[in-house]
Amino acid sequence: MFCFQCQEAAKGTGCTVKGVCGKTDTCAALQDALVHTLKGISLYAENTNADKKYGRFVSQALFATITNANFDDARIYELILEGVKLRNELKAISGANVTCDCANWIPSSMADAIAKGNSFGVLSQENEDIRSLRELLIYGLKGIAAYADHAYVLGYEDTAIYNHMFKALAATTKDLSADELVAMIMKTGESAVTTMALLDKANTSTYGNPEVTEVNIGVGARPGILISGHDLRDLKDLLEQTKGTGVDVYTHSEMLPAHYYPEFKKYENFVGNYGNAWWKQDKEFESFNGPILMTTNCIVPVRESYKNRMFTTGMAGYPGLKHIADRKEGGQKDFSEVIALAKTCPAPTQIETGKIVGGFAHAQVMAVADKVVEAVKAGAIKRFVVMAGCDGRHKERSYFTEVAENLPQDAVILTAGCAKYRYNKLNLGDIGGIPRVLDAGQCNDSYSLAVIALKLKEVFGLDDINKLPLSFDIAWYEQKAVAVLLALLFLGVKGVRLGPTLPAFLSPNVAKVLVDNFDIKPIGDVEGDVAKIMVGA
Ligand code: SF4
Ligand code: SF3
């Protein structure tokens, strides 16, 4: 195997024996064979007016290959078989004669698919710059795919997003120049903006606009179910089905922002958030005591002590865990087994107490825009620092906690994604009633931060987003962060700091393109960075 798609790639170069994430070499090969198949689908779909079902499939299958989403060989192999079937349908419809292996191969067995993945993996492209650009493109698409799937689940789709996915995946099989690939990457940034906007519309039209909310981080006396990941519709079904059963529902990691939506506040058994970012789950799931439902990434290798009370659903999967099947059209997923199990479990063991505040998505911030603008004009707020993205295991990530602690009192942190767990429980105070950490929501709610920045640009009559008193200090881990980063670049944001390390998949030349054109820089030391951030350097 060779995989370097996430920030924790072994030795900062790539995982070769087994993923640091726990992905086995067979699962890695199957995922590579799946991506290979999706390229074949795309080669036919890009020139056909393909039905939405093909776009949906490509999104869901790409989503399954995101870091920490699906470790289940059998499920990945099923997706390959389904993909080959759909590809052959498109082949017949288009009547095209495409010679690429990805457009024609037919797996005869799982072993055959593993061999295919091994011969068409990342390293099959020998030119390291073309490899780097192609993979950057694919990882951006994976992030978009996850967001597109969440929007689809709520009934929102956009064929332009699917069409871009086809074009971009097909592009990775062609003999394109570096410049042509860079142009495709920029278009992917545009598509990331479109997709996050669509998901924002899906979430807010269905569940209301997030509002400032205090979230309890302690526990109650009743048994609970812990729901993790990003899928709000799964949460809605679970809340409906646990209503009045005596079972409480807690959010974990990226599900925390669900508390900010008016729709979910109606449920008296929706009691709080348990634990921290994804990577601490192997300890925190143990002390939760009740069932855990993973709706998306990020799953870490599952311990025996809670294996029999952990479930996956949607595109998440893990061998040996029960998988809750998809809902029938118009219906709900059936969580009765999860709820029945919860009733037999003790209440969660308390690991923290207190409250955290969030809900500063675009509508809520706009509602207090006057106050914010006033604070900037009066000099009470000198700088906004976007510290969105992901959290992870690396010790160097304490940098983000220290930056949050060391920024002067007149700086406000804007956040989204699980990066927030590095500083959302510190007491950083407020500026005239405006908290110094404004949490917009999940990583896809980075879109809200962009909307807020564009609005501020307008209010201050500026012609360039980079003239705002705004800096970006982004923590990344998986491919959704790649999509968010490409979205920022498309929106013209320059000078983003990125850490804890730059992606292993950027070759020196590709990294140089990003530095030269967008002034992207690796994080440095806390003191130096804080000083530079405050003067916009
Ligand atoms: Fe390694 Fe990350 Fe790939 Fe997992 S996803 S195999 S940790 S590079
Ligand atoms: Fe990602 Fe696992 Fe945090 Fe949505 S999901 S942000 S890492």
Coordinates of C-alpha atoms and ligand atoms in Angstrom, one line a residue:
M1 CA 0.0 0.0 0.0
F2 CA 0.9 3.6 -0.3
C3 CA -1.3 6.3 1.1
F4 CA -0.5 9.9 1.9
Q5 CA -3.9 11.5 1.9
C6 CA -4.0 12.8 5.5
Q7 CA -1.8 14.8 7.8
E8 CA -0.8 11.8 9.8
A9 CA 0.9 9.9 6.9
A10 CA 3.7 7.8 8.3
K11 CA 7.0 9.7 8.7
G12 CA 5.4 12.7 7.0
T13 CA 5.7 10.9 3.6
G14 CA 3.1 8.1 3.4
C15 CA 1.9 4.9 5.0
T16 CA 3.3 1.8 3.4
V17 CA 2.7 -1.2 5.7
K18 CA -0.5 -0.2 7.6
G19 CA -2.1 3.1 8.0
V20 CA -1.5 5.2 11.1
C21 CA -5.3 5.5 11.0
G22 CA -5.6 1.7 11.1
K23 CA -6.3 1.1 7.4
T24 CA -4.9 -2.3 6.3
D25 CA -3.0 -2.8 3.1
T26 CA -5.9 -4.8 1.7
C27 CA -8.4 -2.1 2.5
A28 CA -6.1 0.5 1.0
A29 CA -5.8 -1.5 -2.2
L30 CA -9.5 -1.9 -2.4
Q31 CA -10.0 1.8 -1.9
D32 CA -7.5 2.5 -4.7
A33 CA -9.4 0.0 -7.0
L34 CA -12.6 1.8 -6.1
V35 CA -11.2 5.2 -7.0
H36 CA -9.9 3.6 -10.2
T37 CA -13.4 2.5 -11.0
L38 CA -14.8 5.9 -10.3
K39 CA -12.4 7.4 -12.8
G40 CA -13.9 4.9 -15.4
I41 CA -17.4 6.0 -14.6
S42 CA -16.3 9.6 -14.9
L43 CA -14.7 9.1 -18.3
Y44 CA -18.1 8.0 -19.7
A45 CA -20.2 10.4 -17.6
E46 CA -18.3 13.6 -18.5
N47 CA -19.6 13.5 -22.0
T48 CA -23.0 12.2 -21.3
N49 CA -25.9 14.0 -19.7
A50 CA -25.6 11.4 -16.9
D51 CA -28.5 10.7 -14.6
K52 CA -28.0 12.0 -11.1
K53 CA -27.7 8.5 -9.7
Y54 CA -24.2 8.3 -11.2
G55 CA -23.1 11.5 -9.5
R56 CA -24.7 10.3 -6.2
F57 CA -22.8 7.0 -6.5
V58 CA -19.5 8.7 -7.2
S59 CA -20.0 11.0 -4.2
Q60 CA -20.9 8.3 -1.8
A61 CA -18.0 6.0 -3.0
L62 CA -15.4 8.8 -2.7
F63 CA -16.8 9.6 0.7
A64 CA -16.2 6.0 1.8
T65 CA -12.5 6.5 1.0
I66 CA -12.0 9.5 3.2
T67 CA -9.6 9.0 6.1
N68 CA -11.2 7.1 8.9
A69 CA -14.6 6.6 7.2
N70 CA -14.7 3.0 6.1
F71 CA -12.4 0.2 7.0
D72 CA -14.7 -2.6 5.9
D73 CA -13.1 -4.6 3.0
A74 CA -16.4 -6.3 2.1
R75 CA -18.3 -3.0 1.9
I76 CA -15.6 -1.4 -0.3
Y77 CA -15.6 -4.5 -2.6
E78 CA -19.4 -4.2 -2.9
L79 CA -19.0 -0.5 -3.9
I80 CA -16.5 -1.6 -6.6
L81 CA -18.9 -4.2 -8.0
E82 CA -21.7 -1.6 -8.0
G83 CA -19.4 0.9 -9.6
V84 CA -18.4 -1.5 -12.4
K85 CA -22.1 -2.1 -13.1
L86 CA -22.9 1.6 -13.3
R87 CA -19.9 2.2 -15.4
N88 CA -21.0 -0.5 -17.9
E89 CA -24.4 1.1 -18.0
L90 CA -22.9 4.4 -18.9
K91 CA -20.6 2.8 -21.4
A92 CA -23.6 1.3 -23.2
I93 CA -25.5 4.7 -23.1
S94 CA -22.6 6.7 -24.3
G95 CA -21.4 4.2 -27.0
A96 CA -17.9 5.7 -26.5
N97 CA -14.8 3.7 -26.9
V98 CA -12.5 4.6 -24.0
T99 CA -9.3 2.6 -23.8
C100 CA -8.3 3.4 -20.2
D101 CA -8.1 0.3 -18.0
C102 CA -10.4 2.0 -15.5
A103 CA -13.1 2.2 -18.1
N104 CA -13.0 -1.5 -18.9
W105 CA -11.7 -3.7 -16.1
I106 CA -14.0 -6.2 -14.6
P107 CA -13.1 -7.7 -11.2
S108 CA -13.3 -11.5 -11.0
S109 CA -12.8 -11.7 -7.2
M110 CA -11.9 -9.6 -4.2
A111 CA -8.3 -10.8 -4.7
D112 CA -8.4 -9.5 -8.3
A113 CA -9.7 -6.1 -7.1
I114 CA -6.9 -5.9 -4.5
A115 CA -4.3 -6.7 -7.3
K116 CA -5.9 -3.9 -9.4
G117 CA -5.7 -1.4 -6.6
N118 CA -2.0 -2.3 -6.1
S119 CA -1.1 -1.7 -9.7
F120 CA -3.1 1.5 -10.0
G121 CA -2.3 3.1 -6.6
V122 CA -0.9 6.6 -6.0
L123 CA 2.7 5.6 -6.9
S124 CA 1.7 4.2 -10.4
Q125 CA 2.2 7.8 -11.6
E126 CA 6.0 8.2 -11.7
N127 CA 6.2 12.0 -12.2
E128 CA 6.1 13.3 -8.7
D129 CA 4.6 16.7 -9.6
I130 CA 1.8 15.2 -11.8
R131 CA 1.2 12.7 -9.0
S132 CA 1.0 15.5 -6.5
L133 CA -1.4 17.6 -8.6
R134 CA -3.7 14.6 -9.4
E135 CA -3.9 13.5 -5.8
L136 CA -4.5 17.1 -4.5
L137 CA -7.4 17.2 -7.0
I138 CA -8.8 13.8 -5.9
Y139 CA -8.5 14.7 -2.2
G140 CA -10.4 18.0 -2.7
L141 CA -13.1 16.0 -4.5
K142 CA -13.3 13.5 -1.6
G143 CA -14.1 16.4 0.7
I144 CA -16.7 17.8 -1.7
A145 CA -18.2 14.3 -2.1
A146 CA -18.8 14.0 1.6
Y147 CA -20.5 17.4 1.7
A148 CA -22.5 16.7 -1.4
D149 CA -23.8 13.5 0.1
H150 CA -24.9 15.2 3.3
A151 CA -26.8 17.7 1.1
Y152 CA -28.4 14.9 -0.9
V153 CA -29.6 13.1 2.2
L154 CA -31.6 16.3 2.9
G155 CA -33.0 16.4 -0.6
Y156 CA -30.5 19.0 -2.1
E157 CA -28.6 18.2 -5.2
D158 CA -26.8 20.1 -7.9
T159 CA -25.8 18.5 -11.1
A160 CA -23.0 21.0 -11.6
I161 CA -21.3 19.5 -8.6
Y162 CA -21.6 16.0 -10.0
N163 CA -20.4 17.2 -13.4
H164 CA -17.4 18.8 -12.0
M165 CA -16.6 15.6 -10.1
F166 CA -16.7 13.6 -13.4
K167 CA -14.6 16.1 -15.3
A168 CA -12.0 16.3 -12.5
L169 CA -11.7 12.6 -11.9
A170 CA -11.5 12.0 -15.7
A171 CA -8.8 14.6 -15.9
T172 CA -6.6 12.5 -13.6
T173 CA -6.5 9.8 -16.2
K174 CA -5.4 12.1 -19.0
D175 CA -2.1 13.4 -20.1
L176 CA -2.6 17.0 -18.9
S177 CA 0.1 19.5 -18.2
A178 CA 0.7 20.8 -14.7
D179 CA -0.9 24.1 -15.7
E180 CA -4.1 22.4 -16.9
L181 CA -4.2 20.4 -13.6
V182 CA -3.7 23.5 -11.6
A183 CA -6.7 25.1 -13.4
M184 CA -8.8 22.0 -12.6
I185 CA -7.7 22.3 -9.0
M186 CA -8.9 25.9 -8.9
K187 CA -12.3 24.9 -10.4
T188 CA -12.4 22.3 -7.6
G189 CA -12.1 25.2 -5.1
E190 CA -15.1 26.8 -6.8
S191 CA -17.0 23.6 -6.7
A192 CA -16.2 23.3 -2.9
V193 CA -17.7 26.7 -2.4
T194 CA -20.8 25.7 -4.3
T195 CA -21.1 22.4 -2.4
M196 CA -20.6 24.0 1.1
A197 CA -23.2 26.7 0.1
L198 CA -25.7 23.9 -0.9
L199 CA -25.1 22.0 2.3
D200 CA -25.6 25.2 4.3
K201 CA -28.9 25.7 2.5
A202 CA -29.9 22.1 3.1
N203 CA -29.0 22.3 6.8
T204 CA -30.5 25.7 7.6
S205 CA -33.7 25.2 5.5
T206 CA -34.3 21.9 7.2
Y207 CA -33.3 22.6 10.7
G208 CA -33.3 26.4 11.0
N209 CA -30.4 28.8 11.3
P210 CA -27.9 28.1 14.1
E211 CA -28.2 30.4 17.0
V212 CA -26.0 31.2 20.0
T213 CA -26.2 28.2 22.3
E214 CA -24.7 27.0 25.5
V215 CA -23.9 23.2 25.3
N216 CA -23.7 21.1 28.5
I217 CA -20.5 19.0 28.6
G218 CA -21.5 17.1 31.7
V219 CA -23.8 14.1 31.9
G220 CA -27.2 13.1 33.2
A221 CA -28.4 10.1 35.2
R222 CA -30.1 8.3 32.4
P223 CA -28.5 5.9 29.8
G224 CA -27.4 7.6 26.7
I225 CA -26.5 7.1 23.0
L226 CA -23.5 9.0 21.6
I227 CA -23.8 10.1 18.0
S228 CA -20.7 11.2 16.1
G229 CA -19.9 12.5 12.6
H230 CA -21.6 15.1 10.5
D231 CA -25.0 13.6 9.4
L232 CA -27.8 15.8 10.8
R233 CA -30.6 13.7 9.4
D234 CA -29.3 10.6 11.2
L235 CA -29.5 12.7 14.4
K236 CA -33.0 13.8 13.6
D237 CA -34.2 10.2 13.1
L238 CA -32.4 9.2 16.4
L239 CA -34.0 12.0 18.4
E240 CA -37.5 11.2 17.0
Q241 CA -37.0 7.5 18.0
T242 CA -35.6 8.1 21.4
K243 CA -38.2 10.7 22.4
G244 CA -40.0 9.5 25.6
T245 CA -37.9 6.3 25.9
G246 CA -35.8 7.4 28.9
V247 CA -32.7 7.4 26.7
D248 CA -30.7 10.6 26.3
V249 CA -28.7 11.6 23.2
Y250 CA -25.3 13.1 23.4
T251 CA -23.2 14.5 20.5
H252 CA -19.5 13.6 20.0
S253 CA -16.8 15.6 18.1
E254 CA -18.2 17.0 14.8
M255 CA -21.8 16.5 15.9
L256 CA -21.5 19.1 18.6
P257 CA -22.8 21.9 16.4
A258 CA -26.1 20.1 16.0
H259 CA -27.0 21.7 19.4
Y260 CA -27.0 25.1 17.7
Y261 CA -30.0 24.3 15.4
P262 CA -33.4 25.3 16.6
E263 CA -35.0 22.1 15.3
F264 CA -33.0 19.9 17.7
K265 CA -33.6 22.0 20.7
K266 CA -37.1 20.8 20.8
Y267 CA -36.0 17.4 22.2
E268 CA -35.7 17.3 26.0
N269 CA -33.5 14.2 25.8
F270 CA -30.9 15.9 23.6
V271 CA -28.7 16.7 26.6
G272 CA -25.2 17.7 25.7
N273 CA -21.8 16.9 24.1
Y274 CA -19.6 14.2 25.5
G275 CA -15.8 14.2 25.0
N276 CA -13.5 15.9 22.6
A277 CA -12.1 15.5 19.0
W278 CA -12.2 12.2 17.2
W279 CA -8.8 10.9 18.1
K280 CA -9.6 10.7 21.8
Q281 CA -12.5 8.3 21.2
D282 CA -10.7 5.1 22.2
K283 CA -10.7 6.4 25.8
E284 CA -13.9 8.4 25.8
F285 CA -16.1 5.8 24.2
E286 CA -15.2 3.4 27.0
S287 CA -16.4 5.7 29.7
F288 CA -19.5 6.7 27.8
N289 CA -20.9 3.2 28.7
G290 CA -23.7 3.3 26.2
P291 CA -24.1 2.7 22.4
I292 CA -22.1 4.9 20.0
L293 CA -23.3 5.6 16.4
M294 CA -20.8 6.8 13.8
T295 CA -22.5 8.6 11.0
T296 CA -19.3 9.5 9.0
N297 CA -15.6 9.6 9.6
C298 CA -13.7 9.7 12.0
I299 CA -13.4 6.2 13.4
V300 CA -10.3 5.1 15.2
P301 CA -9.4 1.4 15.6
V302 CA -12.1 0.0 17.8
R303 CA -11.3 -1.4 21.2
E304 CA -12.8 -4.7 22.4
S305 CA -14.2 -2.9 25.5
Y306 CA -16.8 -1.0 23.5
K307 CA -16.9 -2.9 20.2
N308 CA -20.2 -4.6 20.9
R309 CA -21.9 -1.3 21.5
M310 CA -20.6 0.7 18.5
F311 CA -22.6 1.0 15.3
T312 CA -21.9 2.6 11.9
T313 CA -24.3 4.0 9.3
G314 CA -24.2 5.7 6.0
M315 CA -20.8 5.6 4.3
A316 CA -19.0 4.7 7.5
G317 CA -18.0 1.1 8.1
Y318 CA -15.8 -1.0 10.3
P319 CA -15.4 -4.8 10.2
G320 CA -17.3 -6.5 13.0
L321 CA -19.5 -3.5 13.9
K322 CA -23.2 -3.6 13.2
H323 CA -24.2 -1.3 10.3
I324 CA -27.6 0.4 10.4
A325 CA -29.1 0.3 6.9
D326 CA -30.1 3.3 4.8
R327 CA -33.6 4.7 5.2
K328 CA -36.3 3.8 2.6
E329 CA -37.3 6.8 0.6
G330 CA -39.3 9.2 2.8
G331 CA -38.8 7.1 5.9
Q332 CA -36.4 7.0 8.8
K333 CA -33.4 4.8 9.6
D334 CA -34.3 2.1 12.1
F335 CA -32.3 2.7 15.3
S336 CA -34.4 0.4 17.5
E337 CA -31.5 -2.0 18.1
V338 CA -29.3 0.9 19.3
I339 CA -32.0 2.2 21.6
A340 CA -32.8 -1.2 23.0
L341 CA -29.1 -1.7 23.8
A342 CA -28.9 1.8 25.4
K343 CA -31.7 0.8 27.8
T344 CA -29.5 -2.0 29.2
C345 CA -26.4 0.2 29.7
P346 CA -25.4 2.4 32.7
A347 CA -25.5 6.2 32.3
P348 CA -22.3 7.8 31.0
T349 CA -19.4 8.4 33.4
Q350 CA -18.8 12.1 33.8
I351 CA -15.5 13.2 32.4
E352 CA -16.1 17.0 32.3
T353 CA -18.5 19.5 33.6
G354 CA -19.6 23.0 32.4
K355 CA -20.7 24.5 29.2
I356 CA -19.3 25.6 25.9
V357 CA -20.8 28.2 23.7
G358 CA -21.3 28.1 19.9
G359 CA -23.7 28.8 17.1
F360 CA -22.0 31.7 15.4
A361 CA -22.9 30.8 11.8
H362 CA -23.5 33.5 9.2
A363 CA -27.1 34.3 10.1
Q364 CA -26.4 34.7 13.8
V365 CA -23.3 36.8 13.2
M366 CA -25.1 39.0 10.7
A367 CA -27.8 39.6 13.4
V368 CA -25.2 41.2 15.6
A369 CA -23.1 42.6 12.7
D370 CA -23.6 46.2 14.0
K371 CA -22.0 45.3 17.3
V372 CA -19.1 43.6 15.6
V373 CA -18.5 46.5 13.1
E374 CA -18.7 49.0 16.0
A375 CA -16.2 47.0 18.0
V376 CA -13.8 47.0 15.0
K377 CA -14.3 50.7 14.4
A378 CA -13.7 51.5 18.1
G379 CA -10.5 49.5 18.1
A380 CA -11.9 47.0 20.6
I381 CA -11.4 44.2 18.0
K382 CA -8.1 44.5 16.2
R383 CA -8.0 41.2 14.4
F384 CA -10.1 38.2 13.4
V385 CA -8.2 34.9 13.3
V386 CA -9.8 32.0 11.4
M387 CA -8.6 28.8 13.2
A388 CA -10.8 26.4 11.5
G389 CA -10.1 22.8 10.4
C390 CA -9.4 19.5 12.1
D391 CA -7.8 18.2 15.2
G392 CA -5.5 15.2 15.3
R393 CA -3.0 13.2 17.4
H394 CA 0.2 15.0 16.7
K395 CA 1.8 16.6 19.7
E396 CA 2.7 19.7 17.6
R397 CA -1.0 20.5 17.6
S398 CA -0.6 22.1 21.0
Y399 CA 0.6 25.0 18.9
F400 CA -3.1 25.8 18.2
T401 CA -3.9 25.9 21.9
E402 CA -1.0 28.1 22.6
V403 CA -1.8 30.5 19.7
A404 CA -5.4 30.8 21.1
E405 CA -4.0 31.5 24.6
N406 CA -1.4 34.0 23.4
L407 CA -3.4 36.0 21.0
P408 CA -4.0 39.5 22.6
Q409 CA -7.3 40.3 24.2
D410 CA -8.4 42.3 21.2
A411 CA -8.3 39.3 18.8
V412 CA -11.3 37.2 18.0
I413 CA -11.0 33.6 16.9
L414 CA -13.4 32.3 14.2
T415 CA -13.6 28.6 14.1
A416 CA -15.3 25.6 12.5
G417 CA -14.6 21.9 12.4
C418 CA -13.0 19.8 15.1
A419 CA -9.9 22.0 15.4
K420 CA -11.9 23.9 18.0
Y421 CA -11.4 21.2 20.6
R422 CA -7.8 22.6 21.0
Y423 CA -9.2 25.8 22.6
N424 CA -13.0 25.8 23.0
K425 CA -12.8 24.9 26.7
L426 CA -10.3 27.6 27.7
N427 CA -11.9 30.6 29.2
L428 CA -10.8 33.2 26.7
G429 CA -13.4 35.8 27.7
D430 CA -15.3 38.2 25.5
I431 CA -15.0 41.7 24.0
G432 CA -18.0 43.8 25.0
G433 CA -20.2 40.7 25.1
I434 CA -18.8 39.1 21.9
P435 CA -17.0 35.9 22.9
R436 CA -13.4 35.6 21.8
V437 CA -14.0 32.2 20.2
L438 CA -16.9 32.2 17.7
D439 CA -17.7 28.7 16.7
A440 CA -19.7 28.5 13.4
G441 CA -20.1 24.8 13.4
Q442 CA -18.8 21.7 11.5
C443 CA -15.9 21.9 9.1
N444 CA -18.4 22.5 6.2
D445 CA -19.6 25.6 8.1
S446 CA -16.3 27.2 7.2
Y447 CA -18.6 28.4 4.4
S448 CA -20.2 30.5 7.1
L449 CA -16.8 32.1 8.0
A450 CA -16.3 32.9 4.3
V451 CA -19.8 34.5 4.1
I452 CA -19.0 36.5 7.2
A453 CA -15.6 37.7 5.8
L454 CA -17.2 38.7 2.5
K455 CA -19.9 40.6 4.3
L456 CA -17.3 42.4 6.4
K457 CA -15.5 43.3 3.3
E458 CA -18.6 44.9 1.9
V459 CA -19.4 46.7 5.2
F460 CA -15.9 48.2 5.3
G461 CA -16.1 49.1 1.6
L462 CA -12.9 47.1 0.7
D463 CA -12.1 45.7 -2.7
D464 CA -10.1 42.8 -1.5
I465 CA -10.8 40.2 1.2
N466 CA -7.1 40.3 2.1
K467 CA -7.4 43.9 3.2
L468 CA -9.6 42.9 6.2
P469 CA -8.1 42.6 9.6
L470 CA -8.3 38.9 9.1
S471 CA -5.7 36.1 9.2
F472 CA -6.0 32.3 8.6
D473 CA -4.2 29.8 10.9
I474 CA -5.7 26.5 9.7
A475 CA -5.2 23.0 11.2
W476 CA -5.8 20.2 8.8
Y477 CA -6.1 16.4 9.0
E478 CA -8.3 14.8 6.4
Q479 CA -9.6 15.5 2.9
K480 CA -12.6 17.8 3.9
A481 CA -10.0 20.2 5.1
V482 CA -8.4 20.0 1.6
A483 CA -11.7 20.9 0.0
V484 CA -12.1 23.9 2.5
L485 CA -8.5 25.0 1.7
L486 CA -9.2 24.9 -2.0
A487 CA -12.4 26.9 -1.4
L488 CA -10.4 29.6 0.4
L489 CA -7.9 29.8 -2.4
F490 CA -10.7 30.1 -5.0
L491 CA -12.2 33.0 -2.9
G492 CA -8.9 34.8 -3.2
V493 CA -7.6 34.3 0.3
K494 CA -3.9 34.7 0.6
G495 CA -1.3 34.1 3.3
V496 CA -3.0 31.1 4.9
R497 CA -0.9 29.4 7.6
L498 CA -1.2 25.7 7.5
G499 CA -0.2 23.1 10.1
P500 CA 0.8 21.2 12.0
T501 CA 2.7 20.1 8.8
L502 CA 2.2 20.7 5.1
P503 CA 0.6 17.9 3.2
A504 CA 2.9 15.0 2.3
F505 CA 1.2 14.8 -1.1
L506 CA 2.6 18.2 -2.1
S507 CA 5.8 17.7 -4.0
P508 CA 8.4 20.5 -3.6
N509 CA 7.4 22.0 -6.9
V510 CA 3.7 21.9 -6.2
A511 CA 4.2 23.3 -2.7
K512 CA 6.2 26.1 -4.4
V513 CA 3.3 26.9 -6.7
L514 CA 1.0 27.3 -3.7
V515 CA 3.6 29.5 -1.9
D516 CA 4.3 31.7 -4.9
N517 CA 0.6 32.2 -5.9
F518 CA -1.2 32.1 -2.6
D519 CA 1.5 32.8 0.0
I520 CA 0.6 29.6 1.9
K521 CA 3.0 29.1 4.7
P522 CA 3.7 26.4 7.3
I523 CA 3.0 27.3 10.9
G524 CA 6.1 28.5 12.8
D525 CA 6.7 29.1 16.5
V526 CA 3.8 30.4 18.6
E527 CA 5.3 33.7 19.6
G528 CA 6.5 34.6 16.1
D529 CA 3.3 33.6 14.5
V530 CA 1.1 35.5 17.0
A531 CA 3.1 38.6 16.4
K532 CA 2.9 38.2 12.6
I533 CA -0.8 37.4 12.6
M534 CA -1.5 40.6 14.6
V535 CA 0.1 42.7 11.9
G536 CA -1.3 40.8 9.0
A537 CA 2.0 39.2 7.9
Ligands
SF4_1 FE1 -1.9 6.8 6.4 FE2 -3.6 8.9 6.6 FE3 -3.6 7.2 4.5 FE4 -4.5 6.4 6.9 S1 -5.4 8.0 5.6 S2 -3.2 5.3 5.5 S3 -3.0 7.5 8.2 S4 -2.0 8.6 5.0
SF3_2 FE1 -12.7 16.2 9.9 FE2 -12.5 14.0 11.4 FE3 -12.2 17.0 12.2 FE4 -15.2 17.8 9.9 S1 -14.2 14.8 10.4 S2 -13.3 18.1 10.8 S3 -11.1 15.5 11.3

